[in-house]
PDB file of C-alpha atoms and ligand atoms in Angstrom:
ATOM      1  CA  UNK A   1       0.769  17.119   8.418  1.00 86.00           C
ATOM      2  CA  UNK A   2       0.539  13.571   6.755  1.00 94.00           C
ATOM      3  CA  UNK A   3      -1.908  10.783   8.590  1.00 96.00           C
ATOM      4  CA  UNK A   4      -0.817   7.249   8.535  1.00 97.00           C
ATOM      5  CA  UNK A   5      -3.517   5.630   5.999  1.00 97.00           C
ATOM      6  CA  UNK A   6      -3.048   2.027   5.710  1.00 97.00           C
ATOM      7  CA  UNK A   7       0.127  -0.884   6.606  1.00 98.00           C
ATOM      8  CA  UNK A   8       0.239  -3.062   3.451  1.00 98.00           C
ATOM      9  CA  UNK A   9       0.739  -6.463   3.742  1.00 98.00           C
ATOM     10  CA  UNK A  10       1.786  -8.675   1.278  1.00 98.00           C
ATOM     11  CA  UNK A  11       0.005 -11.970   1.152  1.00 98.00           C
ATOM     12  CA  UNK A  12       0.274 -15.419  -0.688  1.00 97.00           C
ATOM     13  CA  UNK A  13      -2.947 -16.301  -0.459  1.00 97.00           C
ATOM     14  CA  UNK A  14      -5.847 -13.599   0.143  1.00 97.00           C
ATOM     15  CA  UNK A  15      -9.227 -15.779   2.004  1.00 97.00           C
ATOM     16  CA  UNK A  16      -6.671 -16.973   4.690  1.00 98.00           C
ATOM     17  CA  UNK A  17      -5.389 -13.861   5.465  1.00 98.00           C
ATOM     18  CA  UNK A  18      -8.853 -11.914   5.225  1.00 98.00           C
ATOM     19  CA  UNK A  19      -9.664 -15.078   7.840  1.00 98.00           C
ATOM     20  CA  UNK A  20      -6.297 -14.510  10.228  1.00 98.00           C
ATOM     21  CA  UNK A  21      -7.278 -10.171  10.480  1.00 98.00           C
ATOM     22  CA  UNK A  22     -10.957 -11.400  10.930  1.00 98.00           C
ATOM     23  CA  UNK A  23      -9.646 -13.289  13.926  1.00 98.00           C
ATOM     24  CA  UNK A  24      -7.523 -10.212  15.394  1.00 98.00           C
ATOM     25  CA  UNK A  25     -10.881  -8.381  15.293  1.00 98.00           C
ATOM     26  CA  UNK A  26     -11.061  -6.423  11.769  1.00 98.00           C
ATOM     27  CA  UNK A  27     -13.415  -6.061   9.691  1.00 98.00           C
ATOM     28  CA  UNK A  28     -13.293  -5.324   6.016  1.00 97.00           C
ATOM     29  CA  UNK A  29     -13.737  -1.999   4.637  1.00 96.00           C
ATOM     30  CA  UNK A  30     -13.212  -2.606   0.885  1.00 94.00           C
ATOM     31  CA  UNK A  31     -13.550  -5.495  -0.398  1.00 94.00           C
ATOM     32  CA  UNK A  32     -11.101  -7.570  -2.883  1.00 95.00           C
ATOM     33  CA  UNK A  33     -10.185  -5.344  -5.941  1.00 94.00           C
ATOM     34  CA  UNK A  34      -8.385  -6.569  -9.024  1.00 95.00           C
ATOM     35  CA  UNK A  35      -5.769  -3.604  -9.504  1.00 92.00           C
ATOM     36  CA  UNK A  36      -4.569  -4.610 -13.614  1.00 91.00           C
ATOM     37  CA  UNK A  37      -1.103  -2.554 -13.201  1.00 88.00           C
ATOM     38  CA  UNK A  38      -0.275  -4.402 -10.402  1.00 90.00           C
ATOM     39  CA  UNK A  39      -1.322  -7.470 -11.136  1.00 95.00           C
ATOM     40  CA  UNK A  40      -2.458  -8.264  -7.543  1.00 96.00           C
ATOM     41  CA  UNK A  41      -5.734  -8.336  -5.526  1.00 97.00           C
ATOM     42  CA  UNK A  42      -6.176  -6.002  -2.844  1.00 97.00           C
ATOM     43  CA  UNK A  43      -8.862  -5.397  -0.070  1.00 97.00           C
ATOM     44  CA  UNK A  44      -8.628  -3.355   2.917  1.00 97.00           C
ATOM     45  CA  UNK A  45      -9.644  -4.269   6.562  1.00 98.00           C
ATOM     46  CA  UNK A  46      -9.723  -2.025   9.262  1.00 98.00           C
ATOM     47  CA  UNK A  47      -8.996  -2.708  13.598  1.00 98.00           C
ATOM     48  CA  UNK A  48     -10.314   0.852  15.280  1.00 97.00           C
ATOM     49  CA  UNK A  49      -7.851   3.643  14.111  1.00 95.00           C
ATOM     50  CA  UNK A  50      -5.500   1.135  11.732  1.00 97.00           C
ATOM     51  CA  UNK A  51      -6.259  -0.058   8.276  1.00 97.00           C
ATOM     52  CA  UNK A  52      -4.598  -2.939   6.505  1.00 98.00           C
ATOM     53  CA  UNK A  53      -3.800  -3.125   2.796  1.00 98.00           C
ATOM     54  CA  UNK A  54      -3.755  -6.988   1.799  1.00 98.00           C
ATOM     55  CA  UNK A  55      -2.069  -6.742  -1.603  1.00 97.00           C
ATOM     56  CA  UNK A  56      -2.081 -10.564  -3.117  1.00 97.00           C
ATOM     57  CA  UNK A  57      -0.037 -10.866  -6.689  1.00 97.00           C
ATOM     58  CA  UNK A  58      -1.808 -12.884  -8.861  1.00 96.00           C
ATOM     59  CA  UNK A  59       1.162 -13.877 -10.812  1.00 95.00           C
ATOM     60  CA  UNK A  60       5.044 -13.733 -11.160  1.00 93.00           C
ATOM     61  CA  UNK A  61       4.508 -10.664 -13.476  1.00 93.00           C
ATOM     62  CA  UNK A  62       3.171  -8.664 -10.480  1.00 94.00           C
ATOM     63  CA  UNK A  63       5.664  -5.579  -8.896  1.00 89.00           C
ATOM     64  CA  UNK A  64       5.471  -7.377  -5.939  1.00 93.00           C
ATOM     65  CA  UNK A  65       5.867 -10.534  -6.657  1.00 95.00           C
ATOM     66  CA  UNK A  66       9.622 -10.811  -5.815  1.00 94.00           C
ATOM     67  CA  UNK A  67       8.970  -9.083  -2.736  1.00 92.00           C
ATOM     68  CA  UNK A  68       6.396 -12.056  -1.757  1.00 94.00           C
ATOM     69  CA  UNK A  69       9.166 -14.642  -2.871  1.00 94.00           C
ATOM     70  CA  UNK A  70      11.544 -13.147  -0.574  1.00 93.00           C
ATOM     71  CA  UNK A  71      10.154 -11.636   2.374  1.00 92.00           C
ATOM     72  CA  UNK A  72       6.804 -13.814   2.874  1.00 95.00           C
ATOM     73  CA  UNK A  73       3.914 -12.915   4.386  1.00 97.00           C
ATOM     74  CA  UNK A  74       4.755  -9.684   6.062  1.00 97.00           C
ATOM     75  CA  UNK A  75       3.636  -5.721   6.401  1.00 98.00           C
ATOM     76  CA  UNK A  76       6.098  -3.976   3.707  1.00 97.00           C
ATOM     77  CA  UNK A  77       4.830  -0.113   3.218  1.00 97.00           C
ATOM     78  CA  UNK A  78       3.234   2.110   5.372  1.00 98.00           C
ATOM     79  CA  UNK A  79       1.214   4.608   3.472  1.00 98.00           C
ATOM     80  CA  UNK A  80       0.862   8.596   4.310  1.00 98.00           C
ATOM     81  CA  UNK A  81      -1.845  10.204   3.622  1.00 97.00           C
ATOM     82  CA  UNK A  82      -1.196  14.151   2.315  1.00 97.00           C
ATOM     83  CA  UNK A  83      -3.552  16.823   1.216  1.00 96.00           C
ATOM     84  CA  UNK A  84      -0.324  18.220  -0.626  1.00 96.00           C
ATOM     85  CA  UNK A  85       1.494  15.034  -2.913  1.00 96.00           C
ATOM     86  CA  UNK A  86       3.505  16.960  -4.748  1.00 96.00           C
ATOM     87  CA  UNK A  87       4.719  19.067  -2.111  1.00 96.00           C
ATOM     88  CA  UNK A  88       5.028  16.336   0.138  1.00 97.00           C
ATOM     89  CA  UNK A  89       7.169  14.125  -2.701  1.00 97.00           C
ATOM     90  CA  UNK A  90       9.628  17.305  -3.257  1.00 97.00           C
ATOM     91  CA  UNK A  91      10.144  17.294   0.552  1.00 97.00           C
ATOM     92  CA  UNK A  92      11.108  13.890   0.901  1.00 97.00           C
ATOM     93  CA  UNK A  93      13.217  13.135  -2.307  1.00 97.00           C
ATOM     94  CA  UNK A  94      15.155  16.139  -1.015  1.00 98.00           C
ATOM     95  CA  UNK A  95      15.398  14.648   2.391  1.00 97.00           C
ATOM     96  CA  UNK A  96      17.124  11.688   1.040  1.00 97.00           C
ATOM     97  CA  UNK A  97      14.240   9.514   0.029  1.00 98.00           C
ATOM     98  CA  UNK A  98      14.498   7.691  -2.855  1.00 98.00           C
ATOM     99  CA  UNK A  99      11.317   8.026  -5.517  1.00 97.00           C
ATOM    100  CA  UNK A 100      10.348   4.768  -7.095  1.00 95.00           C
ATOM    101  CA  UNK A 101       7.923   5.262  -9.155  1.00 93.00           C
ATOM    102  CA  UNK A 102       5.211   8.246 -10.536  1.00 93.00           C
ATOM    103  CA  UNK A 103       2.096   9.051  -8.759  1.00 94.00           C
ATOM    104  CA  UNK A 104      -0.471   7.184 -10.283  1.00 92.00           C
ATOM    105  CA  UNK A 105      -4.088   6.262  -9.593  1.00 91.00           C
ATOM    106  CA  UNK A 106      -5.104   3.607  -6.922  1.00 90.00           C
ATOM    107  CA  UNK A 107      -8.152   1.768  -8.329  1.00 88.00           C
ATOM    108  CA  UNK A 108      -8.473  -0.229  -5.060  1.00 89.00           C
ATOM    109  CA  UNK A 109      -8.620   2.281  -2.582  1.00 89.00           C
ATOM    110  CA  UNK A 110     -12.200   3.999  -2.316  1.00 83.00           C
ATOM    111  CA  UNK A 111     -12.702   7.380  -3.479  1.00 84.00           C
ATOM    112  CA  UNK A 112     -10.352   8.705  -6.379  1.00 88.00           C
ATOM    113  CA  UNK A 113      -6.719   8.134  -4.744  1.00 93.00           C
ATOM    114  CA  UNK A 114      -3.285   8.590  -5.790  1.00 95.00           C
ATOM    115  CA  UNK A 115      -0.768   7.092  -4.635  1.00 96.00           C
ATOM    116  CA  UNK A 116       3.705   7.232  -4.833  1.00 97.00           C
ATOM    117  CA  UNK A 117       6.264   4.826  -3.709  1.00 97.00           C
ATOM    118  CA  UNK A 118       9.208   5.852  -2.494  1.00 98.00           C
ATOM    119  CA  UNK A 119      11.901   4.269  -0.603  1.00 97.00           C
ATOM    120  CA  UNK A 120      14.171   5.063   2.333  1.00 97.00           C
ATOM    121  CA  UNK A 121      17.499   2.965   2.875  1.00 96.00           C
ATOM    122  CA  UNK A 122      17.028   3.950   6.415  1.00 96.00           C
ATOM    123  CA  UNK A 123      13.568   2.592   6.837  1.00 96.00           C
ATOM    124  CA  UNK A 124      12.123   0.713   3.759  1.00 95.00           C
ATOM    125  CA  UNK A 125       9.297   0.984   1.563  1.00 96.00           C
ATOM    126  CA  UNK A 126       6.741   3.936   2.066  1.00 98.00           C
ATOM    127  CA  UNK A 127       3.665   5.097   0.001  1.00 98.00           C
ATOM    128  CA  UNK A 128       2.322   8.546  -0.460  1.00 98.00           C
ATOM    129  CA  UNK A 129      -1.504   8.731  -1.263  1.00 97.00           C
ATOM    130  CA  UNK A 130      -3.764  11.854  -1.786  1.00 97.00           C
ATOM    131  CA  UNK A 131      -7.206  12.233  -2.296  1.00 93.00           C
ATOM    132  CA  UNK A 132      -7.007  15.383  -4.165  1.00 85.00           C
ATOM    133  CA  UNK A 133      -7.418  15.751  -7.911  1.00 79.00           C
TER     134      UNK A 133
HETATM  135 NI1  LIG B   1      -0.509   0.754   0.106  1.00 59.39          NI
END
């Protein structure tokens, strides 16, 4: 059974969104990390049982840097958390989703994650992330 981990958000500018969650209540639960192969600051902030991923490109080079251009500030992934990635990933490109990328370590997130994009033309972008080796 996969758990819902985190909704990221993508976000032009990090301090005012840290400042807009703060006002909605959350508090942050990892603080600013500079993740080198995305190019992009990211710091999560947590509400009772929902975490947000504020991921802030630092530069056009950044994967999601087109995605800021066109979509604004706005939640973009939803991210499952599995005890199985692997098994999880075969199950879902064989269910139609499309894999985007290889699983690859997640400096930002605490603990030793890793983490898969893969997307869905039915319902967008959505991350797989174990904490198993
Ligand atoms: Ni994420």
């Amino acid at each position: 059974m996969m758990r819902v981990h985190h909704v990221g958000y993508l976000v032009k500018h990090l301090a005012p969104a840290q400042q807009a969650f703060a006002r909605l209540g959350y508090t942050e639960t990892s603080p600013a990390v500079y993740d080198p192969d995305r190019d992009a600051d990211i710091a999560f902030w947590t509400l009772g049982t929902c975490t947000v991923e504020l991921v802030c490109p630092r530069s056009e080079r950044s994967v999601v840097a087109g995605l800021l251009k066109k979509f604004k500030n706005t939640p973009y992934h939803l991210c499952y958390e599995t005890d199985d990635l692997e098994g999880e990933l075969k199950r879902l490109e064989n269910a139609g989703f499309m894999r985007i990328d290889d699983p690859a370590a997640a400096p930002a997130v605490p603990g030793e994650a890793r983490v898969v994009f893969l997307y869905s033309a039915q319902i967008g972008l959505i991350e797989l992330l174990t904490q198993r080796p």
